[in-house]
């Protein structure tokens, strides 16, 4: 069934993916994340200023590693103030990632959940397929 309307929560989550991570604009965190943000994603977990800084650093790191990254949203559901999103991140690992650039193509699955209140993300859970990222960039082969 095609989606005919996009919820506020969907629009805000889409913005941080496209305007933040894809464009490398860490300042968007100040605009669309609550000062009291609760971040649950592994490696970024925290609350308040700590969580916001973790997200900003993640934006800088992801964009430095794959400046051509493109996010595709494949499915989403919004219930109340919470949006669940399934999508993909695709790009080329032309920047450093646990060593020198691999220049490998990357295509990973994303699963995102965010609660959005008054146009700001107040709570977030993210589960990018990091194992696929490590395999596709050659990190796993180097460890093996």
Short mmCIF file of N, CA and C in Angstrom, two decimals:
data_model
loop_
_atom_site.label_atom_id
_atom_site.label_comp_id
_atom_site.label_asym_id
_atom_site.label_seq_id
_atom_site.Cartn_x
_atom_site.Cartn_y
_atom_site.Cartn_z
N UNK A 1 0.85 -1.17 0.00
CA UNK A 1 0.00 0.00 0.00
C UNK A 1 0.89 1.24 0.00
N UNK A 2 0.74 2.13 -0.97
CA UNK A 2 1.60 3.32 -1.04
C UNK A 2 1.33 4.29 0.10
N UNK A 3 2.40 4.94 0.54
CA UNK A 3 2.28 5.96 1.58
C UNK A 3 1.85 7.26 0.91
N UNK A 4 0.79 7.86 1.43
CA UNK A 4 0.29 9.10 0.82
C UNK A 4 0.66 10.33 1.64
N UNK A 5 0.95 10.15 2.92
CA UNK A 5 1.36 11.28 3.75
C UNK A 5 2.61 10.89 4.53
N UNK A 6 3.41 11.89 4.83
CA UNK A 6 4.61 11.66 5.60
C UNK A 6 4.45 12.36 6.93
N UNK A 7 4.62 11.62 8.00
CA UNK A 7 4.45 12.18 9.33
C UNK A 7 5.60 13.14 9.65
N UNK A 8 5.37 13.98 10.64
CA UNK A 8 6.43 14.88 11.11
C UNK A 8 7.65 14.06 11.56
N UNK A 9 7.41 12.96 12.26
CA UNK A 9 8.51 12.12 12.73
C UNK A 9 9.31 11.58 11.55
N UNK A 10 8.64 11.14 10.50
CA UNK A 10 9.33 10.63 9.31
C UNK A 10 10.19 11.73 8.68
N UNK A 11 9.63 12.91 8.52
CA UNK A 11 10.35 14.01 7.88
C UNK A 11 11.61 14.37 8.68
N UNK A 12 11.51 14.41 9.99
CA UNK A 12 12.65 14.76 10.83
C UNK A 12 13.73 13.68 10.73
N UNK A 13 13.35 12.42 10.80
CA UNK A 13 14.34 11.34 10.70
C UNK A 13 14.98 11.32 9.32
N UNK A 14 14.20 11.55 8.29
CA UNK A 14 14.75 11.62 6.94
C UNK A 14 15.75 12.78 6.82
N UNK A 15 15.45 13.90 7.45
CA UNK A 15 16.36 15.06 7.38
C UNK A 15 17.71 14.76 8.00
N UNK A 16 17.73 14.07 9.15
CA UNK A 16 19.04 13.82 9.77
C UNK A 16 19.85 12.84 8.92
N UNK A 17 19.18 11.92 8.23
CA UNK A 17 19.91 11.01 7.34
C UNK A 17 20.46 11.77 6.13
N UNK A 18 19.61 12.53 5.48
CA UNK A 18 20.01 13.19 4.22
C UNK A 18 20.81 14.47 4.44
N UNK A 19 20.31 15.36 5.28
CA UNK A 19 20.98 16.64 5.50
C UNK A 19 22.14 16.53 6.49
N UNK A 20 22.08 15.54 7.38
CA UNK A 20 23.14 15.32 8.34
C UNK A 20 24.19 14.36 7.81
N UNK A 21 23.87 13.07 7.84
CA UNK A 21 24.85 12.05 7.48
C UNK A 21 25.28 12.11 6.02
N UNK A 22 24.37 12.25 5.09
CA UNK A 22 24.74 12.26 3.67
C UNK A 22 25.49 13.54 3.30
N UNK A 23 25.05 14.68 3.82
CA UNK A 23 25.67 15.95 3.47
C UNK A 23 26.86 16.31 4.37
N UNK A 24 26.99 15.60 5.49
CA UNK A 24 28.08 15.89 6.40
C UNK A 24 27.85 17.10 7.28
N UNK A 25 26.59 17.51 7.45
CA UNK A 25 26.23 18.70 8.21
C UNK A 25 25.90 18.32 9.66
N UNK A 26 26.90 18.33 10.53
CA UNK A 26 26.70 17.99 11.93
C UNK A 26 25.87 19.04 12.67
N UNK A 27 25.83 20.26 12.16
CA UNK A 27 25.07 21.33 12.82
C UNK A 27 23.57 21.06 12.84
N UNK A 28 23.09 20.16 11.97
CA UNK A 28 21.66 19.87 11.95
C UNK A 28 21.21 19.25 13.29
N UNK A 29 22.13 18.64 13.99
CA UNK A 29 21.81 18.05 15.30
C UNK A 29 21.25 19.11 16.23
N UNK A 30 21.83 20.31 16.22
CA UNK A 30 21.35 21.39 17.08
C UNK A 30 19.93 21.82 16.71
N UNK A 31 19.58 21.67 15.44
CA UNK A 31 18.26 22.07 14.97
C UNK A 31 17.19 21.02 15.24
N UNK A 32 17.50 19.75 15.02
CA UNK A 32 16.42 18.75 15.05
C UNK A 32 16.55 17.68 16.13
N UNK A 33 17.54 17.79 17.00
CA UNK A 33 17.63 16.88 18.14
C UNK A 33 17.38 17.67 19.42
N UNK A 34 16.58 17.11 20.27
CA UNK A 34 16.27 17.76 21.55
C UNK A 34 17.53 17.93 22.38
N UNK A 35 17.61 19.01 23.16
CA UNK A 35 18.74 19.15 24.10
C UNK A 35 18.80 17.98 25.09
N UNK A 36 17.67 17.32 25.30
CA UNK A 36 17.57 16.19 26.21
C UNK A 36 17.56 14.85 25.48
N UNK A 37 18.11 14.83 24.27
CA UNK A 37 18.12 13.61 23.46
C UNK A 37 18.60 12.41 24.26
N UNK A 38 17.89 11.30 24.07
CA UNK A 38 18.32 10.01 24.61
C UNK A 38 18.69 9.16 23.41
N UNK A 39 19.95 8.77 23.33
CA UNK A 39 20.46 7.98 22.20
C UNK A 39 20.77 6.58 22.70
N UNK A 40 20.20 5.58 22.02
CA UNK A 40 20.38 4.19 22.42
C UNK A 40 21.33 3.43 21.50
N UNK A 41 21.67 3.97 20.34
CA UNK A 41 22.47 3.23 19.37
C UNK A 41 23.84 2.88 19.94
N UNK A 42 24.26 1.64 19.73
CA UNK A 42 25.56 1.18 20.19
C UNK A 42 26.66 2.11 19.66
N UNK A 43 27.54 2.52 20.54
CA UNK A 43 28.63 3.41 20.16
C UNK A 43 28.28 4.88 20.23
N UNK A 44 26.99 5.19 20.28
CA UNK A 44 26.56 6.59 20.36
C UNK A 44 25.74 6.87 21.62
N UNK A 45 25.48 5.82 22.40
CA UNK A 45 24.55 5.91 23.52
C UNK A 45 24.94 7.02 24.49
N UNK A 46 23.90 7.65 25.01
CA UNK A 46 24.08 8.71 26.00
C UNK A 46 22.83 9.54 26.07
N UNK A 47 22.91 10.61 26.83
CA UNK A 47 21.77 11.52 26.91
C UNK A 47 22.27 12.95 26.96
N UNK A 48 21.38 13.85 26.58
CA UNK A 48 21.69 15.27 26.61
C UNK A 48 22.84 15.66 25.71
N UNK A 49 23.70 16.54 26.21
CA UNK A 49 24.81 17.07 25.41
C UNK A 49 25.75 15.96 24.94
N UNK A 50 25.96 14.95 25.78
CA UNK A 50 26.83 13.83 25.40
C UNK A 50 26.27 13.11 24.17
N UNK A 51 24.98 12.81 24.18
CA UNK A 51 24.35 12.11 23.05
C UNK A 51 24.43 12.96 21.79
N UNK A 52 24.15 14.24 21.92
CA UNK A 52 24.19 15.12 20.75
C UNK A 52 25.60 15.18 20.16
N UNK A 53 26.62 15.22 21.00
CA UNK A 53 28.00 15.24 20.49
C UNK A 53 28.35 13.92 19.83
N UNK A 54 27.88 12.81 20.39
CA UNK A 54 28.11 11.51 19.75
C UNK A 54 27.51 11.46 18.35
N UNK A 55 26.31 11.98 18.20
CA UNK A 55 25.65 11.99 16.89
C UNK A 55 26.40 12.90 15.93
N UNK A 56 26.82 14.06 16.40
CA UNK A 56 27.60 14.97 15.54
C UNK A 56 28.88 14.30 15.06
N UNK A 57 29.58 13.62 15.97
CA UNK A 57 30.83 12.95 15.58
C UNK A 57 30.55 11.82 14.61
N UNK A 58 29.46 11.11 14.80
CA UNK A 58 29.09 10.04 13.87
C UNK A 58 28.82 10.60 12.48
N UNK A 59 28.15 11.74 12.40
CA UNK A 59 27.90 12.39 11.11
C UNK A 59 29.24 12.71 10.44
N UNK A 60 30.15 13.32 11.19
CA UNK A 60 31.46 13.66 10.62
C UNK A 60 32.21 12.41 10.17
N UNK A 61 32.18 11.36 10.99
CA UNK A 61 32.92 10.12 10.67
C UNK A 61 32.34 9.42 9.44
N UNK A 62 31.02 9.28 9.40
CA UNK A 62 30.38 8.59 8.27
C UNK A 62 30.63 9.36 6.98
N UNK A 63 30.46 10.68 7.04
CA UNK A 63 30.64 11.47 5.82
C UNK A 63 32.10 11.47 5.36
N UNK A 64 33.05 11.47 6.30
CA UNK A 64 34.47 11.42 5.93
C UNK A 64 34.81 10.08 5.27
N UNK A 65 34.20 9.03 5.76
CA UNK A 65 34.48 7.70 5.21
C UNK A 65 33.83 7.51 3.84
N UNK A 66 32.60 7.98 3.70
CA UNK A 66 31.85 7.81 2.45
C UNK A 66 31.17 9.12 2.06
N UNK A 67 31.91 10.06 1.49
CA UNK A 67 31.31 11.36 1.16
C UNK A 67 30.23 11.27 0.09
N UNK A 68 30.15 10.16 -0.63
CA UNK A 68 29.11 10.00 -1.65
C UNK A 68 27.91 9.19 -1.15
N UNK A 69 27.80 9.01 0.16
CA UNK A 69 26.75 8.16 0.72
C UNK A 69 25.36 8.67 0.35
N UNK A 70 24.49 7.73 0.02
CA UNK A 70 23.10 8.02 -0.33
C UNK A 70 22.21 7.12 0.53
N UNK A 71 21.20 7.70 1.12
CA UNK A 71 20.25 6.96 1.93
C UNK A 71 18.97 6.75 1.15
N UNK A 72 18.48 5.52 1.16
CA UNK A 72 17.22 5.18 0.52
C UNK A 72 16.29 4.63 1.59
N UNK A 73 15.12 5.21 1.69
CA UNK A 73 14.13 4.72 2.64
C UNK A 73 13.23 3.76 1.91
N UNK A 74 13.20 2.53 2.39
CA UNK A 74 12.43 1.48 1.73
C UNK A 74 11.07 1.24 2.36
N UNK A 75 10.96 1.54 3.65
CA UNK A 75 9.69 1.29 4.34
C UNK A 75 9.68 2.09 5.64
N UNK A 76 8.52 2.52 6.05
CA UNK A 76 8.42 3.21 7.34
C UNK A 76 7.00 3.10 7.86
N UNK A 77 6.90 3.19 9.17
CA UNK A 77 5.60 3.20 9.85
C UNK A 77 5.70 4.21 10.97
N UNK A 78 4.67 5.02 11.11
CA UNK A 78 4.62 5.98 12.20
C UNK A 78 3.40 5.67 13.05
N UNK A 79 3.61 5.60 14.35
CA UNK A 79 2.53 5.44 15.31
C UNK A 79 2.73 6.51 16.37
N UNK A 80 1.79 7.43 16.47
CA UNK A 80 1.93 8.53 17.42
C UNK A 80 3.15 9.36 17.10
N UNK A 81 4.06 9.49 18.06
CA UNK A 81 5.26 10.31 17.87
C UNK A 81 6.49 9.47 17.49
N UNK A 82 6.28 8.19 17.17
CA UNK A 82 7.40 7.29 16.89
C UNK A 82 7.36 6.79 15.45
N UNK A 83 8.52 6.84 14.80
CA UNK A 83 8.64 6.35 13.43
C UNK A 83 9.65 5.20 13.40
N UNK A 84 9.29 4.14 12.70
CA UNK A 84 10.18 3.01 12.43
C UNK A 84 10.53 3.09 10.96
N UNK A 85 11.80 2.96 10.65
CA UNK A 85 12.26 3.12 9.27
C UNK A 85 13.21 1.98 8.91
N UNK A 86 13.03 1.44 7.72
CA UNK A 86 13.94 0.45 7.16
C UNK A 86 14.48 1.04 5.86
N UNK A 87 15.79 1.00 5.70
CA UNK A 87 16.37 1.58 4.50
C UNK A 87 17.75 1.04 4.21
N UNK A 88 18.45 1.74 3.32
CA UNK A 88 19.80 1.33 2.91
C UNK A 88 20.69 2.57 2.87
N UNK A 89 21.96 2.32 3.13
CA UNK A 89 22.98 3.35 2.96
C UNK A 89 23.96 2.79 1.94
N UNK A 90 24.19 3.56 0.88
CA UNK A 90 25.10 3.11 -0.19
C UNK A 90 26.11 4.21 -0.47
N UNK A 91 27.35 3.79 -0.68
CA UNK A 91 28.40 4.75 -1.01
C UNK A 91 29.68 4.02 -1.31
N UNK A 92 30.76 4.79 -1.38
CA UNK A 92 32.09 4.24 -1.65
C UNK A 92 33.00 4.65 -0.51
N UNK A 93 33.72 3.68 0.04
CA UNK A 93 34.59 3.93 1.20
C UNK A 93 35.90 4.57 0.75
N UNK A 94 35.82 5.84 0.36
CA UNK A 94 36.99 6.56 -0.13
C UNK A 94 37.77 7.26 0.98
N UNK A 95 37.23 7.24 2.19
CA UNK A 95 37.90 7.83 3.33
C UNK A 95 38.37 6.77 4.30
N UNK A 96 39.16 7.15 5.29
CA UNK A 96 39.70 6.17 6.23
C UNK A 96 38.61 5.52 7.07
N UNK A 97 38.83 4.24 7.37
CA UNK A 97 37.91 3.47 8.21
C UNK A 97 38.70 2.30 8.77
N UNK A 98 39.13 2.41 10.01
CA UNK A 98 40.00 1.40 10.63
C UNK A 98 41.21 1.12 9.75
N UNK A 99 41.76 2.17 9.21
CA UNK A 99 42.91 2.06 8.33
C UNK A 99 42.69 2.90 7.10
N UNK A 100 43.53 2.71 6.09
CA UNK A 100 43.41 3.52 4.87
C UNK A 100 42.13 3.20 4.11
N UNK A 101 41.71 4.11 3.23
CA UNK A 101 40.50 3.88 2.44
C UNK A 101 40.60 2.59 1.63
N UNK A 102 39.47 1.88 1.57
CA UNK A 102 39.43 0.64 0.77
C UNK A 102 38.92 0.91 -0.64
N UNK A 103 38.25 2.05 -0.84
CA UNK A 103 37.60 2.39 -2.11
C UNK A 103 36.56 1.35 -2.52
N UNK A 104 36.09 0.59 -1.56
CA UNK A 104 35.10 -0.46 -1.82
C UNK A 104 33.70 0.13 -1.85
N UNK A 105 32.83 -0.43 -2.70
CA UNK A 105 31.43 -0.05 -2.63
C UNK A 105 30.81 -0.61 -1.35
N UNK A 106 29.93 0.17 -0.75
CA UNK A 106 29.27 -0.22 0.49
C UNK A 106 27.77 -0.14 0.29
N UNK A 107 27.08 -1.16 0.77
CA UNK A 107 25.61 -1.20 0.71
C UNK A 107 25.15 -1.91 1.97
N UNK A 108 24.66 -1.14 2.94
CA UNK A 108 24.25 -1.73 4.21
C UNK A 108 22.79 -1.41 4.53
N UNK A 109 22.20 -2.31 5.27
CA UNK A 109 20.82 -2.14 5.74
C UNK A 109 20.81 -1.24 6.97
N UNK A 110 19.75 -0.45 7.08
CA UNK A 110 19.54 0.41 8.24
C UNK A 110 18.18 0.11 8.85
N UNK A 111 18.14 0.12 10.16
CA UNK A 111 16.87 0.05 10.88
C UNK A 111 16.93 1.16 11.91
N UNK A 112 16.00 2.08 11.83
CA UNK A 112 15.99 3.26 12.69
C UNK A 112 14.63 3.40 13.37
N UNK A 113 14.65 3.81 14.62
CA UNK A 113 13.43 4.14 15.36
C UNK A 113 13.69 5.46 16.05
N UNK A 114 12.76 6.39 15.90
CA UNK A 114 12.93 7.69 16.56
C UNK A 114 11.58 8.17 17.09
N UNK A 115 11.65 8.76 18.29
CA UNK A 115 10.50 9.48 18.82
C UNK A 115 10.76 10.95 18.56
N UNK A 116 9.77 11.61 17.98
CA UNK A 116 9.89 13.02 17.62
C UNK A 116 8.77 13.80 18.29
N UNK A 117 9.16 14.82 19.05
CA UNK A 117 8.18 15.66 19.74
C UNK A 117 8.48 17.11 19.38
N UNK A 118 7.46 17.81 18.91
CA UNK A 118 7.60 19.22 18.52
C UNK A 118 8.74 19.43 17.52
N UNK A 119 8.87 18.52 16.56
CA UNK A 119 9.84 18.67 15.49
C UNK A 119 11.27 18.31 15.85
N UNK A 120 11.46 17.69 17.02
CA UNK A 120 12.81 17.32 17.45
C UNK A 120 12.87 15.86 17.88
N UNK A 121 13.98 15.23 17.53
CA UNK A 121 14.19 13.85 17.97
C UNK A 121 14.50 13.87 19.46
N UNK A 122 13.68 13.16 20.24
CA UNK A 122 13.89 13.11 21.68
C UNK A 122 14.50 11.77 22.11
N UNK A 123 14.32 10.75 21.26
CA UNK A 123 14.87 9.44 21.57
C UNK A 123 15.11 8.71 20.26
N UNK A 124 16.24 7.97 20.20
CA UNK A 124 16.60 7.29 18.95
C UNK A 124 17.25 5.94 19.24
N UNK A 125 16.88 4.97 18.42
CA UNK A 125 17.52 3.66 18.39
C UNK A 125 17.94 3.43 16.94
N UNK A 126 19.17 3.04 16.71
CA UNK A 126 19.63 2.78 15.35
C UNK A 126 20.37 1.46 15.29
N UNK A 127 20.22 0.76 14.16
CA UNK A 127 20.90 -0.51 14.00
C UNK A 127 21.38 -0.65 12.56
N UNK A 128 22.47 0.07 12.21
CA UNK A 128 23.05 -0.13 10.88
C UNK A 128 23.76 -1.48 10.86
N UNK A 129 23.81 -2.11 9.72
CA UNK A 129 24.45 -3.42 9.60
C UNK A 129 25.97 -3.24 9.58
N UNK A 130 26.53 -3.10 10.76
CA UNK A 130 27.97 -2.87 10.88
C UNK A 130 28.80 -4.06 10.43
N UNK A 131 28.27 -5.27 10.62
CA UNK A 131 29.00 -6.46 10.18
C UNK A 131 29.18 -6.43 8.66
N UNK A 132 28.13 -6.07 7.93
CA UNK A 132 28.25 -5.96 6.47
C UNK A 132 29.24 -4.86 6.10
N UNK A 133 29.22 -3.77 6.83
CA UNK A 133 30.16 -2.67 6.58
C UNK A 133 31.60 -3.15 6.75
N UNK A 134 31.87 -3.89 7.81
CA UNK A 134 33.21 -4.42 8.05
C UNK A 134 33.62 -5.41 6.96
N UNK A 135 32.68 -6.23 6.51
CA UNK A 135 32.99 -7.21 5.47
C UNK A 135 33.23 -6.51 4.14
N UNK A 136 32.38 -5.57 3.77
CA UNK A 136 32.46 -4.93 2.47
C UNK A 136 33.69 -4.03 2.34
N UNK A 137 34.17 -3.48 3.43
CA UNK A 137 35.35 -2.62 3.37
C UNK A 137 36.65 -3.39 3.55
N UNK A 138 36.57 -4.71 3.73
CA UNK A 138 37.75 -5.53 3.84
C UNK A 138 38.33 -5.64 5.24
N UNK A 139 37.70 -5.03 6.21
CA UNK A 139 38.22 -5.06 7.58
C UNK A 139 38.22 -6.49 8.11
N UNK A 140 37.14 -7.24 7.89
CA UNK A 140 37.07 -8.62 8.38
C UNK A 140 38.15 -9.48 7.75
N UNK A 141 38.39 -9.31 6.47
CA UNK A 141 39.43 -10.10 5.80
C UNK A 141 40.81 -9.81 6.40
N UNK A 142 41.06 -8.54 6.73
CA UNK A 142 42.34 -8.18 7.34
C UNK A 142 42.50 -8.80 8.72
N UNK A 143 41.40 -8.95 9.44
CA UNK A 143 41.46 -9.53 10.78
C UNK A 143 41.62 -11.04 10.73
N UNK A 144 41.12 -11.66 9.65
CA UNK A 144 41.11 -13.12 9.53
C UNK A 144 42.45 -13.67 9.27
#
